[in-house]
Amino acid sequence: MTEMQLSLINFPYRETLSTIFQDYSNDFEFTASGIFRKIVPPLCPECGYPMSHNGFNTCQKGLLGEANVGKYLCGACGKSTQEDRDFWIKLKANFFGIITGICTRLRLNHVSYEVIESIMSHLYPRDKDTIQNMVQCAIEDMEVPLVKNIQFVHYDEQHPKAGRNQKYRLTLLDSVTRQVIAEELFDSKDADTIEGFLRRNLDTQKQIFIVTDLYRGYSDVFKRVFGNKVIHQFCLLHLNKLIVNDFPRKTSIEQELVKYRLLNIFYNREPEIEYLSCLIEEEKTMKQISSREYKSWIGEAKNLFHKFVRDLELKRRRENKNLVQRDYHDALNNFKCLKRESDSFNISVRKRLARIEELWPNLTAFYFVDNAPATNNPIENYYSTSLKTHRKKQLEELGINEQMKLSALKRAGVFGKPQKTLLEAFFMFIPFLDTG
Ligand SMILES: [Zn+2]
C-alpha cells in the first residue's frame, strides 16, 4: 500500500486516496504536494545507476482534475523516466464507463445521438461523434449470451359456454411442430388459473417466446412464471383486426386511406394505399357538389375498392403467398410518419397510435429472435424463406444492427442495476480536482 503523506489539503481524502492506490506496494508514496512516485527512485533502465526524483508530469482530464506523476533522472547518463500512471487511467476508465453506460441506455430507448449530446451537456459534455463512438465500441465489446433451446409457443383462450356456464378453454401450441402442448377447460381464467396452467405445461427454466393477443394483461403472469426468460410477442394479425374495428363500417375514402396506412406499418399494403390515394381529390370534389351525388359516388367507389382488395387476396391465395411482412426499419419508419401526423387524425386513430407506441417492444419482439412468429396464426407461416432476405437487409443497416444487439442484450438482462453511480466515480477525482 502506497504511503500517504497527508497534508491539510489532502487529509480529508485519505480514504479515497487509499482506495485509489490500494493496488500499489509500499514502495510508493503520495507526497504532501500531491506527487505519486516511488519513495526510493528506481535504477536507471539504461545504465543501472540509481536515479533521483526529478519533478513530475501532470495528467489532466477536462472538468475532472489533474494528477502529478513523479519523474526520475539518471545522474550518470541523463536518462529521464516517468512513474506508471495506471491509477489515473483506471479512474478515467471507471468514470467514462459510467458515462458510456448512460449513453447506451439512452440509445437502447431510441434516443438520437443529437439528444444524447444535449443531455450530456448537463452532465459531462461530449460531442455527438465521440458519444457515438463510445457507444458503438461498448456494444461491440458486449457479448450476447447465447440463447439455446428457445421454445416458441402460442397461447390463446376461448370462452365457450357449457349449457349456461361460462367456461374458459386455455390452449398452448408449439410454434415449430404446430402441435398442441396443452389444452384445458376452466371455470375461471384469473391470473392464478393461467399461472398454474403455464407451470404445469411448460418448462419454466427454459427461454420462451410466447405469442398472445393484445387484450389481456398476461405480462405480469409471464414474468412471475418465467422471470426474465420470457419474450412476449403480441399477435400482429390481432393488432390489424383492432385497427379495422377502430373505423366505422361506412368509411370515407380519406378514412379508408388512414386505415390502410395503419395496416401498412407491419405489412405491405402499398397497392391499396396507392389505389385510395388516387381517389382522394375526386372525393373532395364530389363532396362539394352535393351530398346525394357524393352518396352514390362513395358507394360505387367503395364497391370497386373492395373488389380490388378481394382480387389481391385471391391472387395471394392462388400463389400461396401471405401478406409481405415489413422489415423492422420500414415498420419503424411507417409508424414514425403516422405519429408525426397524429394531430390531424381523429381520436380513435390517435389512441391507436399511442397504444402501438406503448406496446412497440411487444409488437416487434419477433424481429430480434431468429424464426420467431409474429402472429398467433400458426397455420400461416409468415416467417418463411422470404423473410430471410429482409434479415440481410436489416443487417446492412448500422442503426438497426445496433438496436438488434441492444435489444438482445436487454433481454439477456445485461442492463441490470449499475454497480456504481456517476457520482461515486466522480468522487474519486476529488483529491485531484483542479482548483487553480
Ligand atoms: Zn543512466
Tab-separated table of C-alpha atoms and ligand atoms in Angstrom:
chain	number	residue	atom	x	y	z
A	1	MET	CA	0.000	0.000	0.000
A	2	THR	CA	1.268	3.391	-1.001
A	3	GLU	CA	2.482	5.628	1.786
A	4	MET	CA	0.387	8.741	2.025
A	5	GLN	CA	1.949	11.932	3.179
A	6	LEU	CA	-1.152	13.620	4.402
A	7	SER	CA	-1.336	17.363	4.393
A	8	LEU	CA	-4.089	19.722	5.449
A	9	ILE	CA	-5.210	19.749	1.840
A	10	ASN	CA	-5.457	16.044	1.167
A	11	PHE	CA	-6.192	14.823	4.710
A	12	PRO	CA	-9.982	14.777	4.172
A	13	TYR	CA	-9.483	12.435	1.197
A	14	ARG	CA	-7.273	9.851	2.865
A	15	GLU	CA	-9.837	7.078	2.420
A	16	THR	CA	-10.416	7.888	-1.222
A	17	LEU	CA	-6.673	8.034	-1.794
A	18	SER	CA	-6.014	4.718	-0.109
A	19	THR	CA	-8.700	3.115	-2.313
A	20	ILE	CA	-7.148	4.617	-5.429
A	21	PHE	CA	-3.641	3.422	-4.574
A	22	GLN	CA	-4.574	0.098	-2.984
A	23	ASP	CA	-3.043	-1.931	-5.805
A	24	TYR	CA	0.406	-0.408	-5.349
A	25	SER	CA	3.108	-1.729	-2.983
A	26	ASN	CA	4.646	0.192	-0.067
A	27	ASP	CA	7.466	1.262	-2.347
A	28	PHE	CA	5.277	4.122	-3.462
A	29	GLU	CA	4.332	7.425	-1.899
A	30	PHE	CA	1.814	10.121	-2.466
A	31	THR	CA	3.563	13.270	-1.326
A	32	ALA	CA	2.070	16.134	0.638
A	33	SER	CA	2.275	18.234	-2.516
A	34	GLY	CA	0.354	15.582	-4.440
A	35	ILE	CA	3.020	13.718	-6.426
A	36	PHE	CA	2.701	9.979	-6.938
A	37	ARG	CA	6.133	8.308	-7.147
A	38	LYS	CA	8.482	5.656	-5.757
A	39	ILE	CA	9.906	6.545	-2.337
A	40	VAL	CA	13.303	5.298	-3.474
A	41	PRO	CA	13.845	6.238	-7.122
A	42	PRO	CA	14.436	3.207	-9.391
A	43	LEU	CA	17.689	2.165	-11.025
A	44	CYS	CA	18.338	3.619	-14.456
A	45	PRO	CA	16.976	1.260	-17.163
A	46	GLU	CA	19.913	2.247	-19.391
A	47	CYS	CA	22.965	2.130	-17.130
A	48	GLY	CA	21.752	0.761	-13.816
A	49	TYR	CA	22.777	3.813	-11.814
A	50	PRO	CA	20.337	4.851	-9.041
A	51	MET	CA	18.124	7.650	-10.385
A	52	SER	CA	16.875	10.639	-8.417
A	53	HIS	CA	13.492	12.370	-8.048
A	54	ASN	CA	13.107	14.987	-10.714
A	55	GLY	CA	9.787	16.844	-10.512
A	56	PHE	CA	6.635	15.486	-12.126
A	57	ASN	CA	4.384	15.336	-15.182
A	58	THR	CA	0.752	16.339	-14.890
A	59	CYS	CA	-2.043	14.124	-16.239
A	60	GLN	CA	-5.153	16.116	-16.939
A	61	LYS	CA	-8.753	15.419	-17.809
A	62	GLY	CA	-11.081	18.296	-18.503
A	63	LEU	CA	-13.570	19.043	-15.695
A	64	LEU	CA	-12.302	16.079	-13.676
A	65	GLY	CA	-8.931	17.195	-12.387
A	66	GLU	CA	-5.256	16.510	-12.681
A	67	ALA	CA	-2.729	14.193	-11.084
A	68	ASN	CA	1.009	14.578	-10.759
A	69	VAL	CA	3.171	11.601	-11.579
A	70	GLY	CA	6.791	11.609	-10.486
A	71	LYS	CA	9.734	11.792	-12.899
A	72	TYR	CA	13.171	10.326	-12.349
A	73	LEU	CA	16.525	11.420	-13.728
A	74	CYS	CA	19.724	9.416	-14.067
A	75	GLY	CA	22.710	11.449	-12.837
A	76	ALA	CA	25.110	9.232	-14.777
A	77	CYS	CA	23.662	9.030	-18.314
A	78	GLY	CA	20.958	11.692	-18.251
A	79	LYS	CA	18.076	9.223	-18.926
A	80	SER	CA	14.676	10.503	-17.798
A	81	THR	CA	11.687	8.263	-16.923
A	82	GLN	CA	8.193	8.672	-15.554
A	83	GLU	CA	6.262	6.696	-12.974
A	84	ASP	CA	3.426	4.420	-14.021
A	85	ARG	CA	0.040	6.192	-14.275
A	86	ASP	CA	-2.292	3.221	-14.305
A	87	PHE	CA	-4.236	4.537	-11.316
A	88	TRP	CA	-5.179	7.618	-13.335
A	89	ILE	CA	-6.100	5.610	-16.409
A	90	LYS	CA	-8.289	3.371	-14.227
A	91	LEU	CA	-10.055	6.338	-12.625
A	92	LYS	CA	-10.839	7.744	-16.050
A	93	ALA	CA	-11.975	4.352	-17.352
A	94	ASN	CA	-14.387	3.975	-14.415
A	95	PHE	CA	-15.807	7.408	-14.995
A	96	PHE	CA	-16.195	7.089	-18.740
A	97	GLY	CA	-17.530	3.571	-18.383
A	98	ILE	CA	-20.462	5.020	-16.481
A	99	ILE	CA	-20.864	7.864	-18.988
A	100	THR	CA	-20.918	5.259	-21.759
A	101	GLY	CA	-23.432	3.201	-19.774
A	102	ILE	CA	-25.776	6.175	-19.535
A	103	CYS	CA	-25.482	6.925	-23.265
A	104	THR	CA	-26.000	3.268	-24.181
A	105	ARG	CA	-29.192	3.110	-22.144
A	106	LEU	CA	-30.484	6.201	-23.912
A	107	ARG	CA	-29.712	4.547	-27.258
A	108	LEU	CA	-31.493	1.440	-26.040
A	109	ASN	CA	-34.564	3.626	-25.753
A	110	HIS	CA	-34.158	5.029	-29.262
A	111	VAL	CA	-32.855	8.444	-28.182
A	112	SER	CA	-30.999	10.131	-31.038
A	113	TYR	CA	-27.322	10.951	-30.697
A	114	GLU	CA	-28.223	14.642	-31.035
A	115	VAL	CA	-30.459	14.433	-27.996
A	116	ILE	CA	-27.878	12.402	-26.055
A	117	GLU	CA	-25.321	15.109	-26.785
A	118	SER	CA	-27.655	17.737	-25.387
A	119	ILE	CA	-28.389	15.640	-22.285
A	120	MET	CA	-24.695	15.011	-21.729
A	121	SER	CA	-24.012	18.744	-21.896
A	122	HIS	CA	-25.699	18.850	-18.468
A	123	LEU	CA	-23.583	16.021	-17.059
A	124	TYR	CA	-20.246	15.788	-18.775
A	125	PRO	CA	-20.118	17.417	-22.198
A	126	ARG	CA	-19.091	15.186	-25.087
A	127	ASP	CA	-19.752	15.779	-28.739
A	128	LYS	CA	-22.094	13.591	-30.755
A	129	ASP	CA	-19.387	11.748	-32.680
A	130	THR	CA	-17.435	10.927	-29.528
A	131	ILE	CA	-20.610	9.602	-27.898
A	132	GLN	CA	-21.494	7.514	-30.946
A	133	ASN	CA	-18.000	6.098	-30.981
A	134	MET	CA	-18.090	5.272	-27.250
A	135	VAL	CA	-21.469	3.580	-27.515
A	136	GLN	CA	-20.617	1.565	-30.605
A	137	CYS	CA	-17.318	0.347	-29.158
A	138	ALA	CA	-19.079	-0.615	-25.940
A	139	ILE	CA	-21.803	-2.519	-27.803
A	140	GLU	CA	-19.240	-4.341	-29.919
A	141	ASP	CA	-17.441	-5.452	-26.788
A	142	MET	CA	-20.576	-6.793	-25.133
A	143	GLU	CA	-21.387	-10.423	-25.658
A	144	VAL	CA	-24.938	-11.553	-26.123
A	145	PRO	CA	-25.415	-14.665	-24.024
A	146	LEU	CA	-26.386	-17.427	-26.407
A	147	VAL	CA	-29.973	-18.481	-26.212
A	148	LYS	CA	-30.266	-22.172	-26.757
A	149	ASN	CA	-33.317	-24.313	-26.879
A	150	ILE	CA	-35.743	-21.479	-27.067
A	151	GLN	CA	-39.336	-22.691	-27.049
A	152	PHE	CA	-41.752	-20.880	-29.384
A	153	VAL	CA	-45.260	-21.060	-28.065
A	154	HIS	CA	-48.679	-19.704	-28.983
A	155	TYR	CA	-51.128	-19.026	-26.204
A	156	ASP	CA	-54.799	-18.319	-26.672
A	157	GLU	CA	-58.120	-18.539	-24.917
A	158	GLN	CA	-61.638	-19.353	-25.943
A	159	HIS	CA	-64.720	-18.635	-23.926
A	160	PRO	CA	-67.230	-21.366	-24.758
A	161	LYS	CA	-70.431	-21.868	-22.840
A	162	ALA	CA	-71.257	-25.249	-21.383
A	163	GLY	CA	-75.005	-25.016	-21.063
A	164	ARG	CA	-75.466	-21.855	-19.008
A	165	ASN	CA	-71.983	-21.976	-17.532
A	166	GLN	CA	-69.232	-19.807	-18.876
A	167	LYS	CA	-66.136	-21.906	-19.486
A	168	TYR	CA	-62.618	-20.933	-20.391
A	169	ARG	CA	-60.539	-23.034	-22.702
A	170	LEU	CA	-56.813	-22.261	-22.473
A	171	THR	CA	-54.580	-23.515	-25.245
A	172	LEU	CA	-50.827	-23.775	-25.692
A	173	LEU	CA	-49.471	-24.608	-29.120
A	174	ASP	CA	-45.911	-25.386	-30.141
A	175	SER	CA	-44.978	-22.992	-32.920
A	176	VAL	CA	-42.452	-25.261	-34.610
A	177	THR	CA	-44.321	-28.564	-34.646
A	178	ARG	CA	-47.757	-26.898	-34.650
A	179	GLN	CA	-48.796	-29.400	-32.038
A	180	VAL	CA	-50.978	-28.709	-29.075
A	181	ILE	CA	-48.893	-28.696	-25.923
A	182	ALA	CA	-51.850	-28.440	-23.605
A	183	GLU	CA	-55.497	-27.613	-23.642
A	184	GLU	CA	-57.646	-27.379	-20.551
A	185	LEU	CA	-61.102	-26.186	-19.672
A	186	PHE	CA	-61.574	-23.984	-16.606
A	187	ASP	CA	-64.380	-22.205	-14.814
A	188	SER	CA	-62.252	-19.116	-14.466
A	189	LYS	CA	-59.345	-17.572	-16.277
A	190	ASP	CA	-57.944	-15.435	-13.485
A	191	ALA	CA	-54.220	-14.902	-13.116
A	192	ASP	CA	-53.771	-17.876	-10.760
A	193	THR	CA	-55.521	-20.236	-13.187
A	194	ILE	CA	-53.315	-19.112	-16.076
A	195	GLU	CA	-50.204	-19.278	-13.906
A	196	GLY	CA	-50.964	-22.843	-12.813
A	197	PHE	CA	-51.740	-23.859	-16.394
A	198	LEU	CA	-48.407	-22.477	-17.653
A	199	ARG	CA	-46.407	-24.008	-14.803
A	200	ARG	CA	-47.926	-27.435	-15.335
A	201	ASN	CA	-47.335	-27.484	-19.083
A	202	LEU	CA	-44.157	-25.576	-19.851
A	203	ASP	CA	-40.529	-25.757	-18.807
A	204	THR	CA	-40.206	-22.574	-16.775
A	205	GLN	CA	-36.426	-22.817	-16.669
A	206	LYS	CA	-36.144	-22.567	-20.426
A	207	GLN	CA	-36.120	-19.395	-22.518
A	208	ILE	CA	-39.568	-18.929	-24.024
A	209	PHE	CA	-41.012	-16.831	-26.850
A	210	ILE	CA	-44.742	-16.636	-26.414
A	211	VAL	CA	-47.355	-15.053	-28.688
A	212	THR	CA	-50.676	-13.782	-27.364
A	213	ASP	CA	-53.402	-11.399	-28.429
A	214	LEU	CA	-53.366	-7.798	-27.232
A	215	TYR	CA	-56.336	-7.933	-24.904
A	216	ARG	CA	-55.349	-9.107	-21.523
A	217	GLY	CA	-52.520	-8.316	-19.184
A	218	TYR	CA	-50.517	-11.504	-19.459
A	219	SER	CA	-47.202	-9.777	-18.900
A	220	ASP	CA	-47.335	-9.947	-15.114
A	221	VAL	CA	-48.246	-13.637	-15.116
A	222	PHE	CA	-45.453	-14.413	-17.598
A	223	LYS	CA	-42.911	-12.509	-15.506
A	224	ARG	CA	-43.982	-14.422	-12.404
A	225	VAL	CA	-43.701	-17.762	-14.146
A	226	PHE	CA	-40.656	-17.280	-16.376
A	227	GLY	CA	-38.793	-14.336	-14.807
A	228	ASN	CA	-36.553	-12.712	-17.405
A	229	LYS	CA	-36.636	-15.823	-19.604
A	230	VAL	CA	-39.765	-14.740	-21.427
A	231	ILE	CA	-40.097	-12.764	-24.649
A	232	HIS	CA	-43.686	-11.723	-25.150
A	233	GLN	CA	-44.968	-11.039	-28.659
A	234	PHE	CA	-48.364	-9.558	-29.417
A	235	CYS	CA	-50.062	-11.060	-32.463
A	236	LEU	CA	-49.829	-8.628	-35.376
A	237	LEU	CA	-52.916	-10.014	-37.101
A	238	HIS	CA	-54.848	-9.303	-33.940
A	239	LEU	CA	-53.491	-5.765	-33.964
A	240	ASN	CA	-54.738	-5.423	-37.534
A	241	LYS	CA	-58.196	-6.601	-36.507
A	242	LEU	CA	-58.275	-3.948	-33.783
A	243	ILE	CA	-57.225	-1.312	-36.315
A	244	VAL	CA	-60.041	-2.287	-38.674
A	245	ASN	CA	-62.510	-2.127	-35.773
A	246	ASP	CA	-61.379	1.398	-34.925
A	247	PHE	CA	-63.136	2.594	-38.077
A	248	PRO	CA	-66.865	2.742	-38.814
A	249	ARG	CA	-68.214	0.297	-41.377
A	250	LYS	CA	-69.065	3.107	-43.774
A	251	THR	CA	-65.799	4.946	-44.149
A	252	SER	CA	-64.927	7.779	-46.470
A	253	ILE	CA	-62.020	7.245	-48.853
A	254	GLU	CA	-59.980	9.529	-46.618
A	255	GLN	CA	-60.664	7.336	-43.550
A	256	GLU	CA	-60.060	4.190	-45.549
A	257	LEU	CA	-56.652	5.546	-46.534
A	258	VAL	CA	-55.721	6.202	-42.892
A	259	LYS	CA	-56.872	2.667	-42.030
A	260	TYR	CA	-54.645	1.126	-44.696
A	261	ARG	CA	-51.707	3.270	-43.660
A	262	LEU	CA	-52.070	1.823	-40.155
A	263	LEU	CA	-52.278	-1.693	-41.560
A	264	ASN	CA	-49.214	-0.807	-43.641
A	265	ILE	CA	-46.993	-0.448	-40.553
A	266	PHE	CA	-46.163	-4.149	-40.302
A	267	TYR	CA	-47.434	-5.493	-43.660
A	268	ASN	CA	-47.058	-4.205	-47.171
A	269	ARG	CA	-50.341	-2.576	-48.157
A	270	GLU	CA	-48.852	-0.207	-50.757
A	271	PRO	CA	-51.189	-1.329	-53.597
A	272	GLU	CA	-54.274	-0.465	-51.527
A	273	ILE	CA	-52.746	2.840	-50.422
A	274	GLU	CA	-51.910	3.773	-53.976
A	275	TYR	CA	-55.421	2.911	-55.127
A	276	LEU	CA	-57.039	5.043	-52.413
A	277	SER	CA	-54.643	7.965	-52.846
A	278	CYS	CA	-55.831	8.337	-56.432
A	279	LEU	CA	-59.404	8.866	-55.205
A	280	ILE	CA	-58.747	11.490	-52.548
A	281	GLU	CA	-59.090	14.528	-54.839
A	282	GLU	CA	-62.153	13.118	-56.525
A	283	GLU	CA	-63.788	12.563	-53.147
A	284	LYS	CA	-63.240	16.215	-52.200
A	285	THR	CA	-64.846	17.366	-55.423
A	286	MET	CA	-67.802	15.023	-55.058
A	287	LYS	CA	-68.412	16.187	-51.501
A	288	GLN	CA	-68.604	19.775	-52.754
A	289	ILE	CA	-71.187	19.025	-55.433
A	290	SER	CA	-73.962	17.600	-53.229
A	291	SER	CA	-74.452	15.035	-50.518
A	292	ARG	CA	-76.699	12.988	-52.805
A	293	GLU	CA	-74.111	12.908	-55.572
A	294	TYR	CA	-71.435	12.010	-53.024
A	295	LYS	CA	-73.516	9.227	-51.515
A	296	SER	CA	-73.920	7.400	-54.779
A	297	TRP	CA	-70.283	8.098	-55.732
A	298	ILE	CA	-68.827	6.763	-52.454
A	299	GLY	CA	-70.989	3.632	-52.619
A	300	GLU	CA	-69.665	2.800	-56.051
A	301	ALA	CA	-66.073	3.787	-55.206
A	302	LYS	CA	-66.062	1.591	-52.111
A	303	ASN	CA	-67.512	-1.342	-54.024
A	304	LEU	CA	-64.740	-1.086	-56.596
A	305	PHE	CA	-62.118	-0.763	-53.870
A	306	HIS	CA	-63.402	-3.844	-52.027
A	307	LYS	CA	-63.260	-5.768	-55.267
A	308	PHE	CA	-59.666	-4.572	-55.761
A	309	VAL	CA	-58.733	-5.748	-52.230
A	310	ARG	CA	-60.513	-9.081	-52.753
A	311	ASP	CA	-58.701	-9.652	-56.039
A	312	LEU	CA	-55.362	-9.034	-54.345
A	313	GLU	CA	-56.320	-11.572	-51.674
A	314	LEU	CA	-57.346	-14.153	-54.237
A	315	LYS	CA	-54.115	-13.646	-56.133
A	316	ARG	CA	-52.101	-14.206	-52.955
A	317	ARG	CA	-54.079	-17.340	-52.193
A	318	ARG	CA	-53.580	-18.709	-55.702
A	319	GLU	CA	-49.858	-18.093	-55.441
A	320	ASN	CA	-49.820	-19.494	-51.937
A	321	LYS	CA	-48.382	-16.286	-50.550
A	322	ASN	CA	-49.073	-14.261	-47.457
A	323	LEU	CA	-49.086	-10.527	-46.975
A	324	VAL	CA	-45.483	-9.372	-47.059
A	325	GLN	CA	-44.110	-8.694	-43.607
A	326	ARG	CA	-42.205	-5.438	-43.350
A	327	ASP	CA	-38.687	-5.385	-42.012
A	328	TYR	CA	-38.079	-3.569	-38.749
A	329	HIS	CA	-36.637	-0.496	-40.365
A	330	ASP	CA	-39.671	0.071	-42.632
A	331	ALA	CA	-42.146	-0.691	-39.852
A	332	LEU	CA	-40.488	1.865	-37.600
A	333	ASN	CA	-40.420	4.437	-40.416
A	334	ASN	CA	-44.068	3.914	-41.311
A	335	PHE	CA	-45.052	4.221	-37.686
A	336	LYS	CA	-42.996	7.375	-37.202
A	337	CYS	CA	-44.586	9.023	-40.268
A	338	LEU	CA	-48.076	8.334	-38.891
A	339	LYS	CA	-47.088	9.501	-35.436
A	340	ARG	CA	-45.829	12.788	-36.841
A	341	GLU	CA	-49.229	13.405	-38.438
A	342	SER	CA	-51.070	12.187	-35.347
A	343	ASP	CA	-52.710	15.543	-34.632
A	344	SER	CA	-54.535	15.507	-37.948
A	345	PHE	CA	-56.256	12.178	-37.200
A	346	ASN	CA	-59.400	11.600	-35.192
A	347	ILE	CA	-59.346	10.464	-31.593
A	348	SER	CA	-59.624	6.699	-32.146
A	349	VAL	CA	-56.652	6.735	-34.553
A	350	ARG	CA	-54.627	8.910	-32.185
A	351	LYS	CA	-55.395	6.490	-29.361
A	352	ARG	CA	-54.442	3.511	-31.527
A	353	LEU	CA	-51.113	5.136	-32.435
A	354	ALA	CA	-50.388	5.887	-28.780
A	355	ARG	CA	-51.195	2.283	-27.900
A	356	ILE	CA	-48.913	0.950	-30.651
A	357	GLU	CA	-46.127	3.154	-29.367
A	358	GLU	CA	-46.691	1.906	-25.830
A	359	LEU	CA	-46.705	-1.740	-26.938
A	360	TRP	CA	-43.918	-1.339	-29.514
A	361	PRO	CA	-41.418	-3.670	-27.783
A	362	ASN	CA	-44.043	-6.436	-27.622
A	363	LEU	CA	-45.193	-5.865	-31.185
A	364	THR	CA	-41.661	-6.022	-32.571
A	365	ALA	CA	-40.034	-8.660	-30.339
A	366	PHE	CA	-40.145	-11.212	-33.160
A	367	TYR	CA	-37.779	-9.103	-35.283
A	368	PHE	CA	-34.994	-9.816	-32.842
A	369	VAL	CA	-35.306	-13.549	-32.416
A	370	ASP	CA	-34.495	-15.809	-35.348
A	371	ASN	CA	-37.513	-17.599	-36.791
A	372	ALA	CA	-39.866	-16.166	-34.208
A	373	PRO	CA	-43.578	-15.954	-35.080
A	374	ALA	CA	-45.205	-12.512	-35.359
A	375	THR	CA	-48.748	-13.702	-35.239
A	376	ASN	CA	-50.841	-16.152	-33.359
A	377	ASN	CA	-51.909	-17.751	-36.573
A	378	PRO	CA	-49.675	-20.813	-36.679
A	379	ILE	CA	-51.333	-22.050	-39.849
A	380	GLU	CA	-49.794	-19.269	-41.849
A	381	ASN	CA	-46.064	-19.171	-41.626
A	382	TYR	CA	-45.144	-15.526	-42.005
A	383	TYR	CA	-41.555	-16.160	-41.140
A	384	SER	CA	-40.717	-18.313	-44.121
A	385	THR	CA	-37.852	-18.074	-46.601
A	386	SER	CA	-38.963	-14.695	-47.939
A	387	LEU	CA	-38.131	-13.090	-44.637
A	388	LYS	CA	-34.557	-14.168	-44.640
A	389	THR	CA	-33.787	-11.582	-47.298
A	390	HIS	CA	-35.319	-8.979	-45.005
A	391	ARG	CA	-32.936	-10.001	-42.282
A	392	LYS	CA	-29.962	-9.497	-44.561
A	393	LYS	CA	-31.207	-6.040	-45.469
A	394	GLN	CA	-31.593	-5.236	-41.791
A	395	LEU	CA	-28.067	-6.280	-41.059
A	396	GLU	CA	-26.785	-3.785	-43.590
A	397	GLU	CA	-28.385	-1.037	-41.600
A	398	LEU	CA	-25.915	0.012	-38.973
A	399	GLY	CA	-28.529	1.577	-36.702
A	400	ILE	CA	-30.783	-1.450	-36.887
A	401	ASN	CA	-27.859	-3.670	-36.156
A	402	GLU	CA	-27.088	-1.642	-33.080
A	403	GLN	CA	-30.722	-1.792	-31.966
A	404	MET	CA	-30.872	-5.542	-32.510
A	405	LYS	CA	-27.812	-6.096	-30.384
A	406	LEU	CA	-29.105	-3.707	-27.737
A	407	SER	CA	-32.454	-5.474	-27.587
A	408	ALA	CA	-30.759	-8.830	-27.342
A	409	LEU	CA	-28.547	-7.552	-24.539
A	410	LYS	CA	-31.520	-6.070	-22.777
A	411	ARG	CA	-33.471	-9.303	-22.977
A	412	ALA	CA	-30.454	-11.176	-21.719
A	413	GLY	CA	-30.595	-8.955	-18.646
A	414	VAL	CA	-27.240	-7.302	-19.296
A	415	PHE	CA	-28.654	-3.929	-18.354
A	416	GLY	CA	-29.293	-4.510	-14.701
A	417	LYS	CA	-28.736	-2.094	-11.867
A	418	PRO	CA	-25.462	-0.199	-12.301
A	419	GLN	CA	-22.627	-1.206	-9.996
A	420	LYS	CA	-21.509	2.340	-9.487
A	421	THR	CA	-23.080	5.748	-9.955
A	422	LEU	CA	-21.520	8.600	-11.872
A	423	LEU	CA	-21.156	10.496	-8.612
A	424	GLU	CA	-19.200	7.680	-6.976
A	425	ALA	CA	-16.812	7.640	-9.917
A	426	PHE	CA	-16.597	11.388	-9.782
A	427	PHE	CA	-15.806	11.492	-6.052
A	428	MET	CA	-12.651	9.537	-6.753
A	429	PHE	CA	-11.370	12.579	-8.607
A	430	ILE	CA	-11.866	14.953	-5.698
A	431	PRO	CA	-8.284	14.667	-4.418
A	432	PHE	CA	-7.146	15.673	-7.871
A	433	LEU	CA	-9.606	18.453	-8.552
A	434	ASP	CA	-8.031	21.284	-10.452
A	435	THR	CA	-8.915	24.145	-8.144
A	436	GLY	CA	-6.417	26.566	-9.653
B	1	ZN	ZN	21.648	6.020	-16.564
